[in-house]
Tab-separated table of N, CA, C and O in Angstrom:
chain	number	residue	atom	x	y	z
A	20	UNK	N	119.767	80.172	79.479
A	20	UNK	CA	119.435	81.569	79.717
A	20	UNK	C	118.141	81.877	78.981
A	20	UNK	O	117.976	81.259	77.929
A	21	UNK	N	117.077	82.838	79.407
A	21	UNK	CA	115.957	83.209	78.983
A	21	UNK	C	116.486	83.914	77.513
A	21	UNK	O	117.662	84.041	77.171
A	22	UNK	N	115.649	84.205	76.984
A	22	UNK	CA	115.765	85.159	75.986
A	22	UNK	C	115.275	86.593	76.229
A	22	UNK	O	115.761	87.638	75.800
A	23	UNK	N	114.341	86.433	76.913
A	23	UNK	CA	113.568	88.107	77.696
A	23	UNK	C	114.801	88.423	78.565
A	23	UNK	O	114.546	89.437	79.214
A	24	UNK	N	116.118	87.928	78.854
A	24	UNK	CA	116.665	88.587	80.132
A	24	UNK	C	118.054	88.761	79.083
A	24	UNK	O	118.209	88.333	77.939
A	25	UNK	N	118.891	89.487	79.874
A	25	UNK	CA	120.297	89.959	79.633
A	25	UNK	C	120.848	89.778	80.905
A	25	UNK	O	120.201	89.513	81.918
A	26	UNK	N	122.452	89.975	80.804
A	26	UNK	CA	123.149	89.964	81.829
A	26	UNK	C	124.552	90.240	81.316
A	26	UNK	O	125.289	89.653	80.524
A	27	UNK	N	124.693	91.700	82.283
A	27	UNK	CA	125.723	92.270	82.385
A	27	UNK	C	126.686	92.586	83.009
A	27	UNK	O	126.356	93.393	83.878
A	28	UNK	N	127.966	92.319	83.022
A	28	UNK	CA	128.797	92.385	83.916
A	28	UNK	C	129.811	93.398	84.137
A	28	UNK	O	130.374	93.979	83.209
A	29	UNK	N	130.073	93.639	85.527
A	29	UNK	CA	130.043	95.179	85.982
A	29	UNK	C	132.224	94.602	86.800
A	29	UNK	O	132.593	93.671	87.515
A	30	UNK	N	132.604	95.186	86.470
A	30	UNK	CA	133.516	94.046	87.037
A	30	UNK	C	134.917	95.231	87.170
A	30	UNK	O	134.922	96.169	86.373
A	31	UNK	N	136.102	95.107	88.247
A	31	UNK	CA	136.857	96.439	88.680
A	31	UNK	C	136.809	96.891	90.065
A	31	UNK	O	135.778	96.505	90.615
A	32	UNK	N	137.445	97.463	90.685
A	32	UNK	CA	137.941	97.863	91.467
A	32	UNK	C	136.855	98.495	92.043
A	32	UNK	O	136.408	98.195	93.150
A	33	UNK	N	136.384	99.426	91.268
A	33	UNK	CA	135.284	100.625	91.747
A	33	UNK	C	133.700	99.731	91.386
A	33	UNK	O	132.674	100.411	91.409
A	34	UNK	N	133.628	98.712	91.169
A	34	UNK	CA	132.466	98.114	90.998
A	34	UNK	C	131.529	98.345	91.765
A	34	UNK	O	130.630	98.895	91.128
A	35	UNK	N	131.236	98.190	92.953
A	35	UNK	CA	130.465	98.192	93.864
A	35	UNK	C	130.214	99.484	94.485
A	35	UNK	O	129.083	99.723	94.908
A	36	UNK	N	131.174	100.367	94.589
A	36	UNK	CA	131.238	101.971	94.178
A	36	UNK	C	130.021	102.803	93.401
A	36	UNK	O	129.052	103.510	93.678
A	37	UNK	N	130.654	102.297	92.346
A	37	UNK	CA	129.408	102.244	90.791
A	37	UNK	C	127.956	102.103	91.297
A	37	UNK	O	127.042	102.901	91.504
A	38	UNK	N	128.085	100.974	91.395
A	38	UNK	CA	126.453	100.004	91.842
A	38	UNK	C	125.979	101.396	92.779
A	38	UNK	O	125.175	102.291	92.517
A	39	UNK	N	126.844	101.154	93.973
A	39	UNK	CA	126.140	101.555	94.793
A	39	UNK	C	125.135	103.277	94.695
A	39	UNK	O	124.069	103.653	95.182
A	40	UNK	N	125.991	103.806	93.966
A	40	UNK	CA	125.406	104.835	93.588
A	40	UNK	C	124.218	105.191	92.875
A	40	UNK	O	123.369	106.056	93.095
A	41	UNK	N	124.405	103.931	91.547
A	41	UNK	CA	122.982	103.868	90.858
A	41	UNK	C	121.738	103.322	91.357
A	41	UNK	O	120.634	103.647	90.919
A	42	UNK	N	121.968	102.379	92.401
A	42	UNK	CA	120.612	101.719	92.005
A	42	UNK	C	120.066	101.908	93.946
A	42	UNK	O	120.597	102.596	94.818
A	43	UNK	N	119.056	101.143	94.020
A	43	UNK	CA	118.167	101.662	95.140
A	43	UNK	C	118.388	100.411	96.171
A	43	UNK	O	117.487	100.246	96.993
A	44	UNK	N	119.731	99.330	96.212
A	44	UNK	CA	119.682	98.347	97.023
A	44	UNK	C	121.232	98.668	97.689
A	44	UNK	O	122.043	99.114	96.878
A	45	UNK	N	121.700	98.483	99.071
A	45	UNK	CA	122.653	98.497	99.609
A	45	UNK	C	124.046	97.453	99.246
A	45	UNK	O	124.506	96.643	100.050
A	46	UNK	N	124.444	97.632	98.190
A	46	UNK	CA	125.571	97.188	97.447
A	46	UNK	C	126.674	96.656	98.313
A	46	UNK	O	127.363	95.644	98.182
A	47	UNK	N	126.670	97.332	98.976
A	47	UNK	CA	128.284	96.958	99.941
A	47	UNK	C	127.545	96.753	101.449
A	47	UNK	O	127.992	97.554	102.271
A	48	UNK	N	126.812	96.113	101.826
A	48	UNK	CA	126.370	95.354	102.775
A	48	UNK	C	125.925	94.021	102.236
A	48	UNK	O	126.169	93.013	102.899
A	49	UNK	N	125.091	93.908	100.720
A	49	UNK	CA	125.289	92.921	100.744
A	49	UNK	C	126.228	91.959	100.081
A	49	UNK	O	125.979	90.753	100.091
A	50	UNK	N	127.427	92.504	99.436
A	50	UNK	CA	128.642	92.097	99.145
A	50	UNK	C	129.314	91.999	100.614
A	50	UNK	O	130.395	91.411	100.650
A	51	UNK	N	128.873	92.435	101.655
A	51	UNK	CA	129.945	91.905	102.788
A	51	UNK	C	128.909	91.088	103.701
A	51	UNK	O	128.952	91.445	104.878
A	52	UNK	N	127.853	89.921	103.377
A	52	UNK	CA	126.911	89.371	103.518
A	52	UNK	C	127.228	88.447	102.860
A	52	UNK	O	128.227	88.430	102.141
A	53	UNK	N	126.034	87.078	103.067
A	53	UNK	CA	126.304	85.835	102.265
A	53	UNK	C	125.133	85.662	101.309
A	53	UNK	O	125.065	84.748	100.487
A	54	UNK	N	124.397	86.425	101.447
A	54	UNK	CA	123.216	86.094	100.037
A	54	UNK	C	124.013	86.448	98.388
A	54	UNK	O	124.723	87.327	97.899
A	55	UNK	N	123.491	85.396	98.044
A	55	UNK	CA	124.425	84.939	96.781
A	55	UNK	C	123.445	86.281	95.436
A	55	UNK	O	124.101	86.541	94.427
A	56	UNK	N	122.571	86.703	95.512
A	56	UNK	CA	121.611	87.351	94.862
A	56	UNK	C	121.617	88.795	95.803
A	56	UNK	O	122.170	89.054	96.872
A	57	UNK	N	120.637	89.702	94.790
A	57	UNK	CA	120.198	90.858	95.641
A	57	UNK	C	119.296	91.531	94.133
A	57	UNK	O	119.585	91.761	92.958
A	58	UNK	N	118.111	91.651	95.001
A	58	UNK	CA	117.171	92.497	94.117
A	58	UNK	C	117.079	93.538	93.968
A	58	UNK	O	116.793	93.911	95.106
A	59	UNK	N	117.122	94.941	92.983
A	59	UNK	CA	117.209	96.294	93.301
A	59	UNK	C	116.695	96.914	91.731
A	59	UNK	O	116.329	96.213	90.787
A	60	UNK	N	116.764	98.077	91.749
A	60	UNK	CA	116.284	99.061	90.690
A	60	UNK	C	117.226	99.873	90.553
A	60	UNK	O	118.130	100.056	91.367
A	61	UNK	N	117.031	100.594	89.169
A	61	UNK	CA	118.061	101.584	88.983
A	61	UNK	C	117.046	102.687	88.732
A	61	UNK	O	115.932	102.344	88.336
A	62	UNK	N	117.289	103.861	88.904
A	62	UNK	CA	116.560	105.186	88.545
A	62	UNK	C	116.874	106.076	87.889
A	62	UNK	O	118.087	106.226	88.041
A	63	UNK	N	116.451	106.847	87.164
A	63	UNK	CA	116.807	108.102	86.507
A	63	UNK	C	117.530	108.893	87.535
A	63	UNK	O	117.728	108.554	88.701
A	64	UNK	N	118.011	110.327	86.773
A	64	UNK	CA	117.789	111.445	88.269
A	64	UNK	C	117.557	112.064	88.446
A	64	UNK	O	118.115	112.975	89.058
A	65	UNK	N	115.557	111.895	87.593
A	65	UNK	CA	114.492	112.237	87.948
A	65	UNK	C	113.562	111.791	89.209
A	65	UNK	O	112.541	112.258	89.714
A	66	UNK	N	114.578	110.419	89.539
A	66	UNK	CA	113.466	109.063	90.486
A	66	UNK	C	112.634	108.243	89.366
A	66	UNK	O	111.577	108.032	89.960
A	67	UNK	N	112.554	107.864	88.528
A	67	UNK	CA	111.743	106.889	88.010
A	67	UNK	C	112.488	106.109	87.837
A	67	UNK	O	113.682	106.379	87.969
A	68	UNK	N	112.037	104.757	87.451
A	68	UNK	CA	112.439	103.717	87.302
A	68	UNK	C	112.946	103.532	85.908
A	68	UNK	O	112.302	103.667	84.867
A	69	UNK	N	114.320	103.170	86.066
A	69	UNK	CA	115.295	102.568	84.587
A	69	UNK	C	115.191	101.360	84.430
A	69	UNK	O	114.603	101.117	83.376
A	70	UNK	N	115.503	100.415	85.018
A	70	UNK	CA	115.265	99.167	84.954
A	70	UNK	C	114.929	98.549	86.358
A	70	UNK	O	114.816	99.454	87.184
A	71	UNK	N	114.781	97.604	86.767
A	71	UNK	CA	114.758	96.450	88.215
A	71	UNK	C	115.644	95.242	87.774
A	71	UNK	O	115.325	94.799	86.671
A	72	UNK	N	116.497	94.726	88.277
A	72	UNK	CA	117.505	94.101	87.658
A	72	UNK	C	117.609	92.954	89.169
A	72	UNK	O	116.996	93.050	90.233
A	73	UNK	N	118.256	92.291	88.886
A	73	UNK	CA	119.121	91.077	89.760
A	73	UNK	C	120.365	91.186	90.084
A	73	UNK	O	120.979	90.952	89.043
A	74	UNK	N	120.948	91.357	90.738
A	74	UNK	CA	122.726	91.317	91.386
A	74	UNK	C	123.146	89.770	91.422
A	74	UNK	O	122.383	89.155	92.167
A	75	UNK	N	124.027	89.040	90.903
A	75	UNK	CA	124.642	88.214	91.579
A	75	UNK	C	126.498	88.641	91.423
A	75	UNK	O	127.222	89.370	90.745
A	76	UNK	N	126.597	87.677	92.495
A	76	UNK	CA	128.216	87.490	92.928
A	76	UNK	C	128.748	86.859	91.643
A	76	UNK	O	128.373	85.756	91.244
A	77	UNK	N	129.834	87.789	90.889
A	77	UNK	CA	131.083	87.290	89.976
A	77	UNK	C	132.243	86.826	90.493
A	77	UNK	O	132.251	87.025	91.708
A	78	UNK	N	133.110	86.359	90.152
A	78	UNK	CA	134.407	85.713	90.375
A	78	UNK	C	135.179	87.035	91.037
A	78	UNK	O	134.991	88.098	90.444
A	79	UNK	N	135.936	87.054	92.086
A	79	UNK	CA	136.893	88.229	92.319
A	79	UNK	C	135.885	90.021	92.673
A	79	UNK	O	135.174	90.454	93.580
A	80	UNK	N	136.340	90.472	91.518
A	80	UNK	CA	135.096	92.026	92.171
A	80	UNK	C	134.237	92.052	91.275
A	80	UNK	O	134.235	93.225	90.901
A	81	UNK	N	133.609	91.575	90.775
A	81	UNK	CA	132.557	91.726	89.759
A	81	UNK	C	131.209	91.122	89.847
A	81	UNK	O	131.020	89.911	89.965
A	82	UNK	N	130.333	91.969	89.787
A	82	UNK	CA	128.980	91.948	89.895
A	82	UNK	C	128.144	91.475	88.435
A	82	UNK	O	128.378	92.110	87.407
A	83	UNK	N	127.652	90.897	88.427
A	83	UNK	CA	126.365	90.535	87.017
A	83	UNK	C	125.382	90.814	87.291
A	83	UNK	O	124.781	90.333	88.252
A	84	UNK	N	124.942	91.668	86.525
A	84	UNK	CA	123.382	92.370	86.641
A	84	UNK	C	122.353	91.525	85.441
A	84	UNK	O	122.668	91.273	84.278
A	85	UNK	N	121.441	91.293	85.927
A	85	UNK	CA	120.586	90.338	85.409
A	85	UNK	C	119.602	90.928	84.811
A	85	UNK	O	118.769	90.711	85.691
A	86	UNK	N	118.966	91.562	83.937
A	86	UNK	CA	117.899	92.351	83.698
A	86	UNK	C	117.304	92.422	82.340
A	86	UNK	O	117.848	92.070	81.293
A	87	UNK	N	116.026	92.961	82.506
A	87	UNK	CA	115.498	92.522	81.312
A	87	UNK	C	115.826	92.732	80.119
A	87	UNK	O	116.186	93.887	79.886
A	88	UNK	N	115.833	91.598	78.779
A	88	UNK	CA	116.485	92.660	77.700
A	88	UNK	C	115.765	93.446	76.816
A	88	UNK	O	115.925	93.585	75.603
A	89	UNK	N	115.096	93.857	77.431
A	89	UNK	CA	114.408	95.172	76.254
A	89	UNK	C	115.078	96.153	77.018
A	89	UNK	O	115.398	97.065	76.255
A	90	UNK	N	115.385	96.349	78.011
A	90	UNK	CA	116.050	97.512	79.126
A	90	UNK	C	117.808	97.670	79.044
A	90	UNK	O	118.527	98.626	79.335
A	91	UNK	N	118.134	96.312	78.523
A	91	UNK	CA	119.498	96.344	78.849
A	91	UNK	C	120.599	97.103	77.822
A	91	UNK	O	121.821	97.055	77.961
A	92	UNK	N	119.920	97.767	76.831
A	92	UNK	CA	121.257	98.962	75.850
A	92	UNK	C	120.592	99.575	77.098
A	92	UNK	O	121.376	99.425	78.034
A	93	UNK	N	119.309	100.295	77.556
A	93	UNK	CA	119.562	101.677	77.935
A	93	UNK	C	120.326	101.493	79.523
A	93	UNK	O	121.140	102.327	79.918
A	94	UNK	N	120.055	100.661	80.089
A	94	UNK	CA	120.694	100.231	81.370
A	94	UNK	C	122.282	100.558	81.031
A	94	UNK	O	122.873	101.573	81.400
A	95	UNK	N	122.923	99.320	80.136
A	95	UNK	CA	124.518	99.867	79.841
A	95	UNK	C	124.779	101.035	79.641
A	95	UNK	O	125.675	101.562	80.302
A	96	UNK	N	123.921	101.911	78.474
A	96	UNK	CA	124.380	103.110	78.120
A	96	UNK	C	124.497	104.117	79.644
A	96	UNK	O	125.466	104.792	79.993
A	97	UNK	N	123.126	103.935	80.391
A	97	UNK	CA	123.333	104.615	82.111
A	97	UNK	C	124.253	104.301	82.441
A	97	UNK	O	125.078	105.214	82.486
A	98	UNK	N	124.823	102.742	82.933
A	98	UNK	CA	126.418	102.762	83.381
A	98	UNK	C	127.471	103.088	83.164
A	98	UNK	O	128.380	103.303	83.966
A	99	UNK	N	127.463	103.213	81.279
A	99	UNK	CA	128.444	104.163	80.861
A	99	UNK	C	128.875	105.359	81.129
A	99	UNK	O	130.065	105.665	81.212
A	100	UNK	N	127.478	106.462	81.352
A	100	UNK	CA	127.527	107.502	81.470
A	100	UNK	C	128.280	107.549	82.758
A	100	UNK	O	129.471	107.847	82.670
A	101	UNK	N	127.740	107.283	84.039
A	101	UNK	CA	128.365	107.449	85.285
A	101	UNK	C	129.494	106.491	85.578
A	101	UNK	O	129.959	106.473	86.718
A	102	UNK	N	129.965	105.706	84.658
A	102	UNK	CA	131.276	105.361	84.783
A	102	UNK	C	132.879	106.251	84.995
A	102	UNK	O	133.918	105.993	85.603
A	103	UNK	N	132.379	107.450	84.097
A	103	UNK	CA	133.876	108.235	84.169
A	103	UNK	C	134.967	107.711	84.422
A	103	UNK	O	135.497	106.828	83.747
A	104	UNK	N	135.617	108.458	85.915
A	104	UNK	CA	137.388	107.099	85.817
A	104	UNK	C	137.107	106.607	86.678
A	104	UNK	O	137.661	107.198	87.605
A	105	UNK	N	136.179	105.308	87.271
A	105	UNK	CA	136.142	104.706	87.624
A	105	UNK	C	137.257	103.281	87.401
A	105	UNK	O	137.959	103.308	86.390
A	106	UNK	N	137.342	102.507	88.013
A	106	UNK	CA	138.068	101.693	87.666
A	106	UNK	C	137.193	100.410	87.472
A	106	UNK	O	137.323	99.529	88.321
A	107	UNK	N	136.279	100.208	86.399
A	107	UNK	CA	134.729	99.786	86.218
A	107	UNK	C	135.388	98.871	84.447
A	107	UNK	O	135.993	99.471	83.558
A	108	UNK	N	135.020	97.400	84.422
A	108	UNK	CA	134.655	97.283	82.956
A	108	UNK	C	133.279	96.994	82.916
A	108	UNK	O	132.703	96.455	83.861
A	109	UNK	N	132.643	97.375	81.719
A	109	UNK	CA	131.231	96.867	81.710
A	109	UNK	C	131.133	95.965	80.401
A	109	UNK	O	131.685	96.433	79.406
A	110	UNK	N	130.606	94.936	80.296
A	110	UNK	CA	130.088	94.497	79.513
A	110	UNK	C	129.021	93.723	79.212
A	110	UNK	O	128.203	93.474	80.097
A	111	UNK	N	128.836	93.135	77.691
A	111	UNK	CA	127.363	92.387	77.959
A	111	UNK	C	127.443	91.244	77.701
A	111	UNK	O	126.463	90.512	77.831
């Protein structure tokens, strides 16, 4: 693993739920697709850019977000926030 990157895993029921809401790539098309990856951004909700991150496929429902680590507390702390009762674990 790089040292410039992190990777976090998004993993639960409502996973892709989650995703799909935050970031700017179609989550649940390409989880019902065969590309093993997916490139996307996350945004404020102002529209600017939070991070640009990597998607890959986890074991069962869980997503790993790949992204840089100077970005990745404030990235988690964003998923935290809009986690609520999701049925979401996050970790790093």
């Amino acid at each position: 693993m790089l040292a410039a990157r992190k990777v976090l895993s998004v993993r639960g029921a409502d996973a892709a739920k989650l995703l799909q809401g935050l970031c700017t790539s179609d989550v649940h098309a390409w989880l019902g697709g065969d590309a093993p990856g997916l490139a996307t951004a996350f945004l404020t909700n102002k529209g600017r850019v939070l991070a640009d991150a990597l998607f890959w496929r986890e074991r069962d429902d869980g997503v790993l977000v790949d992204v840089a680590a100077a970005h990745a507390p404030r990235l988690l702390k964003h998923l935290k926030m809009y986690k609520l009762r999701a049925m979401v674990r996050l970790a790093e």
